[in-house]
Coordinates of C-alpha atoms in Angstrom, one line a residue:
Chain A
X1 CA 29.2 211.6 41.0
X2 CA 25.9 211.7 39.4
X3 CA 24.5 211.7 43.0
X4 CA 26.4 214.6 43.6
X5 CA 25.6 216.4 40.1
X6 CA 21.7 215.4 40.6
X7 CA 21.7 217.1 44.1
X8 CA 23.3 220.2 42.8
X9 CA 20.3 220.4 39.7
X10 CA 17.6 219.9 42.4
X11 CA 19.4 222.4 44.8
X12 CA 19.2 225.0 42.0
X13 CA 15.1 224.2 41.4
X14 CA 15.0 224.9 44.6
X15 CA 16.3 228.2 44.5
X16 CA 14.5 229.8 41.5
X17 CA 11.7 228.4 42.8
X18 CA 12.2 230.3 46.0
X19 CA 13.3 233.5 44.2
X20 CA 10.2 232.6 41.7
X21 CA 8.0 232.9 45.1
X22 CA 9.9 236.0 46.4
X23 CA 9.2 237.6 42.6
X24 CA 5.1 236.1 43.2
X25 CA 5.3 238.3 46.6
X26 CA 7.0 241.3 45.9
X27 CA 4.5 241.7 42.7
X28 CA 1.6 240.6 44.9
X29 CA 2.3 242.9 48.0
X30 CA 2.9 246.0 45.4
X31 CA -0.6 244.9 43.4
X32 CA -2.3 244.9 47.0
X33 CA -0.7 248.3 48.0
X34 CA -2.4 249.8 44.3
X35 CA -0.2 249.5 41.7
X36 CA -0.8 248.5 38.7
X37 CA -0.4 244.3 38.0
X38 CA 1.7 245.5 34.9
X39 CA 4.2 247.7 36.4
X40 CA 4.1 245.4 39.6
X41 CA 5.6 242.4 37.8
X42 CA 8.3 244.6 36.3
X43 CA 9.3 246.6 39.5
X44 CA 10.9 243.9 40.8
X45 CA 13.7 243.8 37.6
X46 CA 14.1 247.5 38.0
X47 CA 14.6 247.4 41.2
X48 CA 17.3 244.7 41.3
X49 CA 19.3 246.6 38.0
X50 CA 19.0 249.8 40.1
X51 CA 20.1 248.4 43.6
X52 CA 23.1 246.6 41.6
X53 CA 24.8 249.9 40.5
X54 CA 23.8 251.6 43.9
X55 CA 26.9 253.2 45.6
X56 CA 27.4 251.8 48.8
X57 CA 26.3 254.5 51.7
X58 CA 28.0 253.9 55.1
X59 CA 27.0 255.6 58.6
X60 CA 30.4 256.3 61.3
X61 CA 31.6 253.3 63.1
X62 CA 29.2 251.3 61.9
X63 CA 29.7 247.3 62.9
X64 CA 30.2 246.3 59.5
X65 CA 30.5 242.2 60.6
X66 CA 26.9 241.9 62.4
X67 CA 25.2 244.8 59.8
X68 CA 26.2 242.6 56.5
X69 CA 25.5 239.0 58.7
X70 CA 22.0 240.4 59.4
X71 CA 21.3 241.9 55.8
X72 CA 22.9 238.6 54.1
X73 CA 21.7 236.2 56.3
X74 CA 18.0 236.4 55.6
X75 CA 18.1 234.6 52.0
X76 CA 19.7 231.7 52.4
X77 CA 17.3 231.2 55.7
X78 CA 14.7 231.5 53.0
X79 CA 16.4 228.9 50.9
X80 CA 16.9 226.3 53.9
X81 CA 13.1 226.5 54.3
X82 CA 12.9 226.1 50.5
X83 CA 15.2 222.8 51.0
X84 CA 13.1 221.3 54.1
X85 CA 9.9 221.4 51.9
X86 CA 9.5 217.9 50.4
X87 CA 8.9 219.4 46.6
X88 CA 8.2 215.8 45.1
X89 CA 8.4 212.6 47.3
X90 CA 11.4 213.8 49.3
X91 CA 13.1 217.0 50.4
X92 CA 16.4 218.3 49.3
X93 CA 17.4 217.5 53.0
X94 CA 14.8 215.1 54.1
X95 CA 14.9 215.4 58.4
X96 CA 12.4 213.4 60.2
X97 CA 12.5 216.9 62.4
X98 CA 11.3 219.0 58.9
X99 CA 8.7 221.2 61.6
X100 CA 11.7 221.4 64.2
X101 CA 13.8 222.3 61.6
X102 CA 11.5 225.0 59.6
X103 CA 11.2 226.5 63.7
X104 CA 14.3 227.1 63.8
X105 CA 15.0 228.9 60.7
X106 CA 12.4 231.3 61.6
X107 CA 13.8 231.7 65.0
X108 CA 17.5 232.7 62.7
X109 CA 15.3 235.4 61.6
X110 CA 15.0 237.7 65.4
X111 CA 18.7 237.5 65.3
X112 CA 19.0 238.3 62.1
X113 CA 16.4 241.7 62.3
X114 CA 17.9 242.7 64.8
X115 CA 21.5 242.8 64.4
X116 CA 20.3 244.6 60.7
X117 CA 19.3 246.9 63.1
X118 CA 21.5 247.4 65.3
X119 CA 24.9 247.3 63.1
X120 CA 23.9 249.8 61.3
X121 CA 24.6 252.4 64.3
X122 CA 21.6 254.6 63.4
X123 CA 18.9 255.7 65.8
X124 CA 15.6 254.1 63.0
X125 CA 17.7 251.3 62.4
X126 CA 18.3 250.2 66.3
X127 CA 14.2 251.4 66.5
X128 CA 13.5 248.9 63.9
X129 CA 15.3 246.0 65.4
X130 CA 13.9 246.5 68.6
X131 CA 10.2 246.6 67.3
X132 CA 11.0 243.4 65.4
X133 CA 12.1 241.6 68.8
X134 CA 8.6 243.0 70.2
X135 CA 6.7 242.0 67.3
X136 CA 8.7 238.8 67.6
X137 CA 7.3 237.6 70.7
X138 CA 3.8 238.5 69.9
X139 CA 3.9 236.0 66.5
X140 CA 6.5 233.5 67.5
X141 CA 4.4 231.9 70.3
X142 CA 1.3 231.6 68.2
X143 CA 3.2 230.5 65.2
X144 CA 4.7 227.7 67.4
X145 CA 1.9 226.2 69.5
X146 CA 0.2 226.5 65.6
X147 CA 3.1 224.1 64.1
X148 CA 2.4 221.2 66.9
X149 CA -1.5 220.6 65.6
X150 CA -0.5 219.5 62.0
X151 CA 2.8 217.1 63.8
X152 CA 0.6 216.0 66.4
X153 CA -2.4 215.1 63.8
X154 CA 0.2 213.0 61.7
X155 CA 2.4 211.6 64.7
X156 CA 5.0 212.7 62.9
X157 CA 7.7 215.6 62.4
X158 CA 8.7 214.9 59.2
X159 CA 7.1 217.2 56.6
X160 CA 6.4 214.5 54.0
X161 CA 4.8 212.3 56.5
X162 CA 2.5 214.7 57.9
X163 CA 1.9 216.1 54.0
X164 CA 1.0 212.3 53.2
X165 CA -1.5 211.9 56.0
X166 CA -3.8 214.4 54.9
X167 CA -5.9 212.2 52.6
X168 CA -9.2 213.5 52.2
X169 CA -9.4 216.2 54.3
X170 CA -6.3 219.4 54.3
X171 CA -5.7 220.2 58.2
X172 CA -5.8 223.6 56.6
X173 CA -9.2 222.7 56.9
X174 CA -10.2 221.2 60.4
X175 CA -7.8 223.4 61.8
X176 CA -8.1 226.9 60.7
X177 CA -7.1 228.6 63.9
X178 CA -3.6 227.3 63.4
X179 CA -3.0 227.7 59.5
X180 CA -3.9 231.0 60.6
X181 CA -1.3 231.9 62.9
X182 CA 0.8 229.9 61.1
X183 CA 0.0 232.8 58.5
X184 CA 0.6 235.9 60.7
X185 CA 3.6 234.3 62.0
X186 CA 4.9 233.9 58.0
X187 CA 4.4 237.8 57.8
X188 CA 6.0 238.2 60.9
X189 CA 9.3 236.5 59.4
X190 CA 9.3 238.3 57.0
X191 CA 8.6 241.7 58.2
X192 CA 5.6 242.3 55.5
X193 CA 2.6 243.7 55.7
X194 CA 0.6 244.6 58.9
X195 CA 3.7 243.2 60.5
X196 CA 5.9 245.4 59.2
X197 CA 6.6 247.9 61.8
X198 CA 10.4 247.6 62.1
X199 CA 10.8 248.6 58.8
X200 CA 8.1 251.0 59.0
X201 CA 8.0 254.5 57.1
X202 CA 7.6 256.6 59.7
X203 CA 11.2 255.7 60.7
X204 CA 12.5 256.1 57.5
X205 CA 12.8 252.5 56.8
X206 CA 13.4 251.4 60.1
X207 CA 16.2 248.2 60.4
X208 CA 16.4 249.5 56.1
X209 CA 17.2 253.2 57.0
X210 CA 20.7 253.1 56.3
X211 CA 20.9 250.0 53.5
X212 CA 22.1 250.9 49.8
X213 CA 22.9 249.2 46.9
X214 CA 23.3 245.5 46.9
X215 CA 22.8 245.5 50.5
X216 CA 19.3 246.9 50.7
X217 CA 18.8 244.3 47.8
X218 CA 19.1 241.1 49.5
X219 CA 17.5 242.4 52.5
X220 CA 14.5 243.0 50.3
X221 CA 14.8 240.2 48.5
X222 CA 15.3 238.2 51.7
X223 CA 12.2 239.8 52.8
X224 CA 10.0 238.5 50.4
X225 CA 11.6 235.3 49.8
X226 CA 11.7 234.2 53.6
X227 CA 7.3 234.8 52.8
X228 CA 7.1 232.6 49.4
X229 CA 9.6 230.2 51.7
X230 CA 7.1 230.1 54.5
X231 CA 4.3 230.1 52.3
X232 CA 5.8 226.7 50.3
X233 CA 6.6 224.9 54.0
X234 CA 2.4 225.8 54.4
X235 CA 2.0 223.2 51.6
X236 CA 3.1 220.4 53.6
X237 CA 2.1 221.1 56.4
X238 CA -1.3 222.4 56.0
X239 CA -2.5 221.8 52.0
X240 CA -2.2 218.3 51.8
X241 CA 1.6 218.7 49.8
X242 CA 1.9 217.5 46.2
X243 CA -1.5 215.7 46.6
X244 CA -4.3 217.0 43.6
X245 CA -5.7 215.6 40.8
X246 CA -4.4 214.9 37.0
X247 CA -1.1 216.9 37.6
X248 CA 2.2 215.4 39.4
X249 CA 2.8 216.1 42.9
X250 CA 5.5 218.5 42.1
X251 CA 3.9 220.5 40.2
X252 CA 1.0 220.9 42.7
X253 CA 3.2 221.5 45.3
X254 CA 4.6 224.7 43.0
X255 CA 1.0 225.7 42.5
X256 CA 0.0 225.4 45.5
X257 CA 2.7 227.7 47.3
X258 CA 2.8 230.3 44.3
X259 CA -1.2 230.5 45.2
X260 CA -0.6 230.8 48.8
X261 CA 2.2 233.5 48.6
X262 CA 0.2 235.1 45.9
X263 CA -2.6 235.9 48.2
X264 CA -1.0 236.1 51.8
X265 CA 1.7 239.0 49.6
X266 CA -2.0 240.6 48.3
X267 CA -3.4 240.9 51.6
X268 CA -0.2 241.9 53.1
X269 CA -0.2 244.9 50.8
X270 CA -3.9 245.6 51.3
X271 CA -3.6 245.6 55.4
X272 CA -2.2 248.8 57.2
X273 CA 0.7 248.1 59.0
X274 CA 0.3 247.2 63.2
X275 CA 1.3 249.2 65.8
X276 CA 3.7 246.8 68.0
X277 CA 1.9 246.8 71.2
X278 CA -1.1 246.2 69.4
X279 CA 0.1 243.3 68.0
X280 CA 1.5 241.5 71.1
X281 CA -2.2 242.2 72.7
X282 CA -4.0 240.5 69.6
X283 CA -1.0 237.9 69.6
X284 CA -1.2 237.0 73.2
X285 CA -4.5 237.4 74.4
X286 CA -6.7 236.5 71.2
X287 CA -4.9 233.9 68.7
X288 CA -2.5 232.2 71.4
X289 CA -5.2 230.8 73.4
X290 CA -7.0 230.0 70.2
X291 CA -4.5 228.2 68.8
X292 CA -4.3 226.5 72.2
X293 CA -7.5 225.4 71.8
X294 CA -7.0 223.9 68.4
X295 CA -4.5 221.9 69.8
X296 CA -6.3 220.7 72.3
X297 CA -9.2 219.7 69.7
X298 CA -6.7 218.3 67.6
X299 CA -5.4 215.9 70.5
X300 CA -8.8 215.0 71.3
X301 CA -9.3 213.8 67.4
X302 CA -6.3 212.2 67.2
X303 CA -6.5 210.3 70.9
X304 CA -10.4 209.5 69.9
Chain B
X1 CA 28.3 203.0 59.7
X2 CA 31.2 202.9 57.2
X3 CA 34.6 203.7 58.0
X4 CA 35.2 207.0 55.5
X5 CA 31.8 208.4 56.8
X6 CA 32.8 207.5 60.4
X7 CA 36.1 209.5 59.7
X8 CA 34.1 212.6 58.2
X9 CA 31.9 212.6 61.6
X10 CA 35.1 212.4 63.4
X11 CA 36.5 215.9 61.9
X12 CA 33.0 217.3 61.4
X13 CA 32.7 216.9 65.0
X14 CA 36.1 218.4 66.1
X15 CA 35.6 221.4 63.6
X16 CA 32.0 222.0 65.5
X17 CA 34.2 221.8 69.2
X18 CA 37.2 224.4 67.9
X19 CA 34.3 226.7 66.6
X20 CA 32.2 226.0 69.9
X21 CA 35.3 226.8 72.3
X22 CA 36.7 229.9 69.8
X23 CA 33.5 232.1 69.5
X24 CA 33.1 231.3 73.3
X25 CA 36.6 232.8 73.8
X26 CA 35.6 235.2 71.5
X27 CA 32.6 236.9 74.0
X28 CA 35.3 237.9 76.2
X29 CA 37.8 239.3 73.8
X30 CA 35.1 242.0 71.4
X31 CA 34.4 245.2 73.2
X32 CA 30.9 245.1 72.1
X33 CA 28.0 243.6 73.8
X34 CA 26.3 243.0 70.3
X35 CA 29.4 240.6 69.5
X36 CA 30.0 239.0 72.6
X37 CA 26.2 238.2 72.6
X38 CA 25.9 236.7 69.2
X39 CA 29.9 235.2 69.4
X40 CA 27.8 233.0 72.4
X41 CA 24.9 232.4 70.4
X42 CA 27.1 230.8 67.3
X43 CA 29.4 228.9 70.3
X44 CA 25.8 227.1 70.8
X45 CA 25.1 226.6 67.4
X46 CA 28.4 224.8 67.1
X47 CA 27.8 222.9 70.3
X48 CA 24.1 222.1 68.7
X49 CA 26.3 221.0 65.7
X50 CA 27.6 218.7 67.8
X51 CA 24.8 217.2 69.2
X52 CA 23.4 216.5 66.1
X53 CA 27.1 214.6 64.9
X54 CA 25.9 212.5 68.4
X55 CA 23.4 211.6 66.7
X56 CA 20.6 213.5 69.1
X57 CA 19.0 215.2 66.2
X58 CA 16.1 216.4 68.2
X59 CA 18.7 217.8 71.3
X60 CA 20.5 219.7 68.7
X61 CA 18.0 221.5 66.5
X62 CA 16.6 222.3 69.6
X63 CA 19.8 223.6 71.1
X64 CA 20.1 225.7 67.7
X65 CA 16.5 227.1 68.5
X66 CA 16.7 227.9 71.9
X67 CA 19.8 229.7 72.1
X68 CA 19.2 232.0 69.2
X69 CA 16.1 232.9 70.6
X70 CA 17.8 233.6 73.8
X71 CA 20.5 235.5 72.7
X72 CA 18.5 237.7 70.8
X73 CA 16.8 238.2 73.7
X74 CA 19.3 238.5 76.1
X75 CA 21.5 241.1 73.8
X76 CA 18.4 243.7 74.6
X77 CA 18.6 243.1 78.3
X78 CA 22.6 243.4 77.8
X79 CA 22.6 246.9 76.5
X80 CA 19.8 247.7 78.5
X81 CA 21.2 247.3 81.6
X82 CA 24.9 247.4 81.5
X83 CA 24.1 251.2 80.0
X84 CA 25.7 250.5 76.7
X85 CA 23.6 253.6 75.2
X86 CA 25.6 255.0 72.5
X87 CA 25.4 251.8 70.1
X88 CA 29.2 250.8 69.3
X89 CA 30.8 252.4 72.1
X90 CA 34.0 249.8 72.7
X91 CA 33.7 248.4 76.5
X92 CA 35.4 245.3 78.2
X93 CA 33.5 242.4 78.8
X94 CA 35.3 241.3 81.7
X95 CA 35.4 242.5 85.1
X96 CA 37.1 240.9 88.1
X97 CA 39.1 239.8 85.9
X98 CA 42.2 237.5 88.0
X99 CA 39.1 236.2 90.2
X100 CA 37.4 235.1 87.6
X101 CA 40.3 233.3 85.2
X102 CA 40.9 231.7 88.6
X103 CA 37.3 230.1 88.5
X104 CA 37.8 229.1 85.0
X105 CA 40.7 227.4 85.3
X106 CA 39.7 225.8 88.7
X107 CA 36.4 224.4 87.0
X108 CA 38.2 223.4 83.6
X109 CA 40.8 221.2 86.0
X110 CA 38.6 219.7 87.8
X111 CA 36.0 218.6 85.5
X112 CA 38.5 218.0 82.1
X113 CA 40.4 215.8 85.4
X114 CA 37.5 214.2 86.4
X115 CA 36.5 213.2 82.7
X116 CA 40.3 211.7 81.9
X117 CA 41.0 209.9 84.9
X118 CA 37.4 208.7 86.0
X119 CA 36.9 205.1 84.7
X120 CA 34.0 205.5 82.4
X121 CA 31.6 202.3 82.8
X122 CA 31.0 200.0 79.5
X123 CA 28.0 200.3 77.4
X124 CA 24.7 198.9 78.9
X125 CA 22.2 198.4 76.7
X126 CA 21.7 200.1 73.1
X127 CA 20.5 203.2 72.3
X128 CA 16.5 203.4 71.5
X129 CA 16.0 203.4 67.4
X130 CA 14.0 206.5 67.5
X131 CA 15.5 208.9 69.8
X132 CA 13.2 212.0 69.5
X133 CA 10.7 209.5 70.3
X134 CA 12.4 208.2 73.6
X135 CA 13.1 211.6 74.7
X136 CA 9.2 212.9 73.9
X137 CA 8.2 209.1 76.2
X138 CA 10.5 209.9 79.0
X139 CA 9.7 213.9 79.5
X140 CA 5.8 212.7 79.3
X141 CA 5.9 209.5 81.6
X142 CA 8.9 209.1 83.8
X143 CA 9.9 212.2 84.0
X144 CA 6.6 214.4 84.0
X145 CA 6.6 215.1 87.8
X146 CA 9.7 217.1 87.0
X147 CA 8.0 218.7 83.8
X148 CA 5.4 219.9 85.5
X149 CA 7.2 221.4 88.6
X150 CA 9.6 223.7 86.2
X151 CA 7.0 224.6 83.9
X152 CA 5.2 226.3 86.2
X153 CA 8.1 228.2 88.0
X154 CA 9.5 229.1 85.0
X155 CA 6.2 230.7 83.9
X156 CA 5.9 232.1 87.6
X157 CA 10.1 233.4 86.7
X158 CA 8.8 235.7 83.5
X159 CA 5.7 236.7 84.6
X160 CA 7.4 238.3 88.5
X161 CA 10.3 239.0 86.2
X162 CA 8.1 241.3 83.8
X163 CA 5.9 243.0 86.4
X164 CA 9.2 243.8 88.5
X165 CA 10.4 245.6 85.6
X166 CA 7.2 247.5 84.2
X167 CA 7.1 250.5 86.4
X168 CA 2.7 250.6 85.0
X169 CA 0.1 248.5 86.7
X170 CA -3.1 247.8 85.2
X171 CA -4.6 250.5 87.1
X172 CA -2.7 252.5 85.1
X173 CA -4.1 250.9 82.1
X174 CA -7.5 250.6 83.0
X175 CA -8.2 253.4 85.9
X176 CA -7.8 253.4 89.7
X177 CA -11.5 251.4 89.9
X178 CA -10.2 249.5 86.5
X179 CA -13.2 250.3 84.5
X180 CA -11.7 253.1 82.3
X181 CA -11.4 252.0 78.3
X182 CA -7.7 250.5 78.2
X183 CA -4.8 253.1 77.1
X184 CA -3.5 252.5 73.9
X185 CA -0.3 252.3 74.1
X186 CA -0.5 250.3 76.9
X187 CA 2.8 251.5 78.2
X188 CA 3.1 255.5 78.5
X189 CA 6.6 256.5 77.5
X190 CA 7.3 258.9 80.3

């Protein structure tokens, strides 16, 4: 019973910290984009009271079942991702498979887009989704071939392990190429910044077009959470976890991905956004083979 | 493993096999190409579900992973090609209908047969203590040869796949002698 109870307390820290992180992003992004840090911090309340008594807008024969899956689907992908990150010794759901795991979540996310798009039976929504699919495969492949140099470095697929063998050195580090994809591939997820083209303005919102009310909230939540989320599995995987002087691991581990969301959100908000093709050349031709190549250095470290 | 948990994996696992075989039932009952798609792509979720109850952790994430990333794929080349334009429009997801219930059926006998009345053979041997670990050992060493074959077919697959499709060349791109600055977009909408 207390078992029980204890898991429930932890699964709630979990949470607000996640929502904490999506509230870091959202004021981040908006800060980056030019407004000011005061009214920043506050949008995010304002927004959330004015979503919450937003009538619900419908379009005809809309697909009601796949629009809300896609719209409510996105946080708690963001909160799985928040549960695989080992927050003090252990995660919530400690996996030996925590990189496998965190892979897959993402991967949750191109169905997700897309059927936000598509359910909505409106032409910028179904534009949106299909411009996230694009966009998709030009940070997906990067972002994976950039998650097997940190499990190769530690043997390991478990996100505490490979967070515990960085001692010394963060493979953030000795393997820049790959915390950097790693880092486009987080906006990717989460459709922010120069990545986000489905949602883009000059389809009036894109795979948002048609959202209202509570709806569009968790979407945009979702948004911003599925960044802090990727930002906090980062830690492990690339900044050494809860590992730091004077303070307990925990709490560095917070610090650490409130940092990290904190700036990936501000430069999200100060990059323009990417036209789609551009994006799968830059994806494909530039980072993938560099990323390839840091994997192929990393073997040769961890082999020498 | 104790008995109580033993008996949780037990209905955990059937649950996962009702879900698997309804939502794959379900792809040919919805009259949208959006729902049969992703009613397939849940059918594997619940089949990597099981997987994982089997104890083949690695299998069944991976199962999970694949197949969403297929499906999403695969619903654009759905309503691409069987010209469902007008999103939402209701259309069967059948066709030769009596032909193929006939195959089901014939396959479902015959295998579902085979599996109750072949004599399966005892246990040799245990199962390795790290799994993921045999797996990664046995694609990398015994099984490379074959690795290496289908990685490079399947590569060879997409890439004659995608320049089938494209109806631009890179002379398009880059010029008839190929020295002209790339067009941007790549792909003229025409």
């Amino acid at each position: 019973m207390t078992e029980l109870l204890q898991g429930v307390l932890v699964a709630a820290g979990i949470a607000t910290a996640v929502l904490a992180l999506a509230w870091a992003s959202s004021a981040a992004l908006a800060v980056g984009a030019g407004r000011p840090a005061a009214m920043a911090l506050g949008d995010p309340l304002l927004e959330v009271c004015r979503l919450l008594r937003q009538r619900r807008r419908t379009t005809v024969s809309a697909d009601v079942a796949l629009w809300r899956l896609g719209g409510w689907g996105l946080l708690p992908v963001a909160l799985l991702l928040g549960a695989l990150v080992p927050w003090g010794e252990e995660a919530l759901v400690p996996t030996s498979l925590g990189v496998v795991w965190a892979n897959t979540l993402d991967v949750l996310v191109w169905a997700l887009v897309w059927l936000l798009g598509w359910g909505a039976n409106s032409v910028a929504g179904l534009v949106g989704g299909y411009r996230f699919l694009a966009l998709a495969l030009g940070y997906e492949l990067p972002l994976m071939f950039a998650l097997v140099a940190p499990a190769m470095a530690a043997s390991s697929l478990d996100l505490a392990v490979i967070a515990g063998s960085q001692e010394g050195l963060w493979y953030a580090v000795w393997m820049p190429a790959a915390f950097a994809a790693y880092l486009l591939g987080v906006l990717g997820f989460a459709v922010q910044g120069p990545l986000s083209a489905p949602a883009g303005q000059e389809t009036s919102g894109g795979v948002l077009a048609e959202l209202s009310g509570p709806d569009l909230l968790v979407v945009r939540v979702g948004r911003h959470a599925l960044l802090g989320a990727g930002a906090a599995v980062a830690v492990p995987l690339f900044l050494g976890g809860g590992s730091g002087p004077w303070l307990p691991d925990p709490v560095w581990v917070v610090v650490k991905a409130l940092v990290l969301t904190a700036s990936l959100a501000y430069l999200a908000g100060r990059l323009p956004v990417l036209r789609v093709p551009r994006l799968l050349e830059i994806g494909w031709v530039v980072v993938l083979p560099l990323v390839v190549l840091q994997d192929l250095v990393v073997a040769v470290v961890v082999v020498r | 493993m104790v008995e109580t948990s033993g008996v949780l994996v037990d209905i955990a696992f059937w649950v996962c096999a009702a879900v698997a075989v309804g939502f794959g039932v379900l792809v040919f009952v919805v009259d949208s190409m959006a729902r049969a798609t992703y009613a397939l792509a849940l059918s594997f979720v619940a089949t990597g579900g099981a997987l994982l109850l089997m104890q083949q952790s690695y299998l069944g994430v991976i199962v999970v992973l694949m197949m969403v990333m297929e499906m999403a794929v695969m619903a654009v080349y759905m309503v691409m090609f069987m010209g469902m334009n007008p999103a939402l429009m209701p259309m069967s997801m059948v066709h030769s209908h009596r032909w193929a219930i006939g195959a089901a059926v014939t396959t479902f006998v015959v295998l579902g047969s085979g599996a109750v009345l072949v004599p399966w053979p005892t246990r040799r041997g245990a199962p390795s203590p790290d799994v993921t670990d045999a797996l990664g050992r046995a694609i990398m060493e015994s099984h490379m040869l074959v690795m290496m074959i289908v990685g490079p077919v399947m590569v060879a697959t997409i890439v004659v796949g995608v320049v089938l499709s494209s109806a631009r060349t890179r002379y398009d791109r880059f010029g008839d002698d190929l020295d002209q600055p790339a067009a941007d977009p790549p792909q003229e909408v025409r």
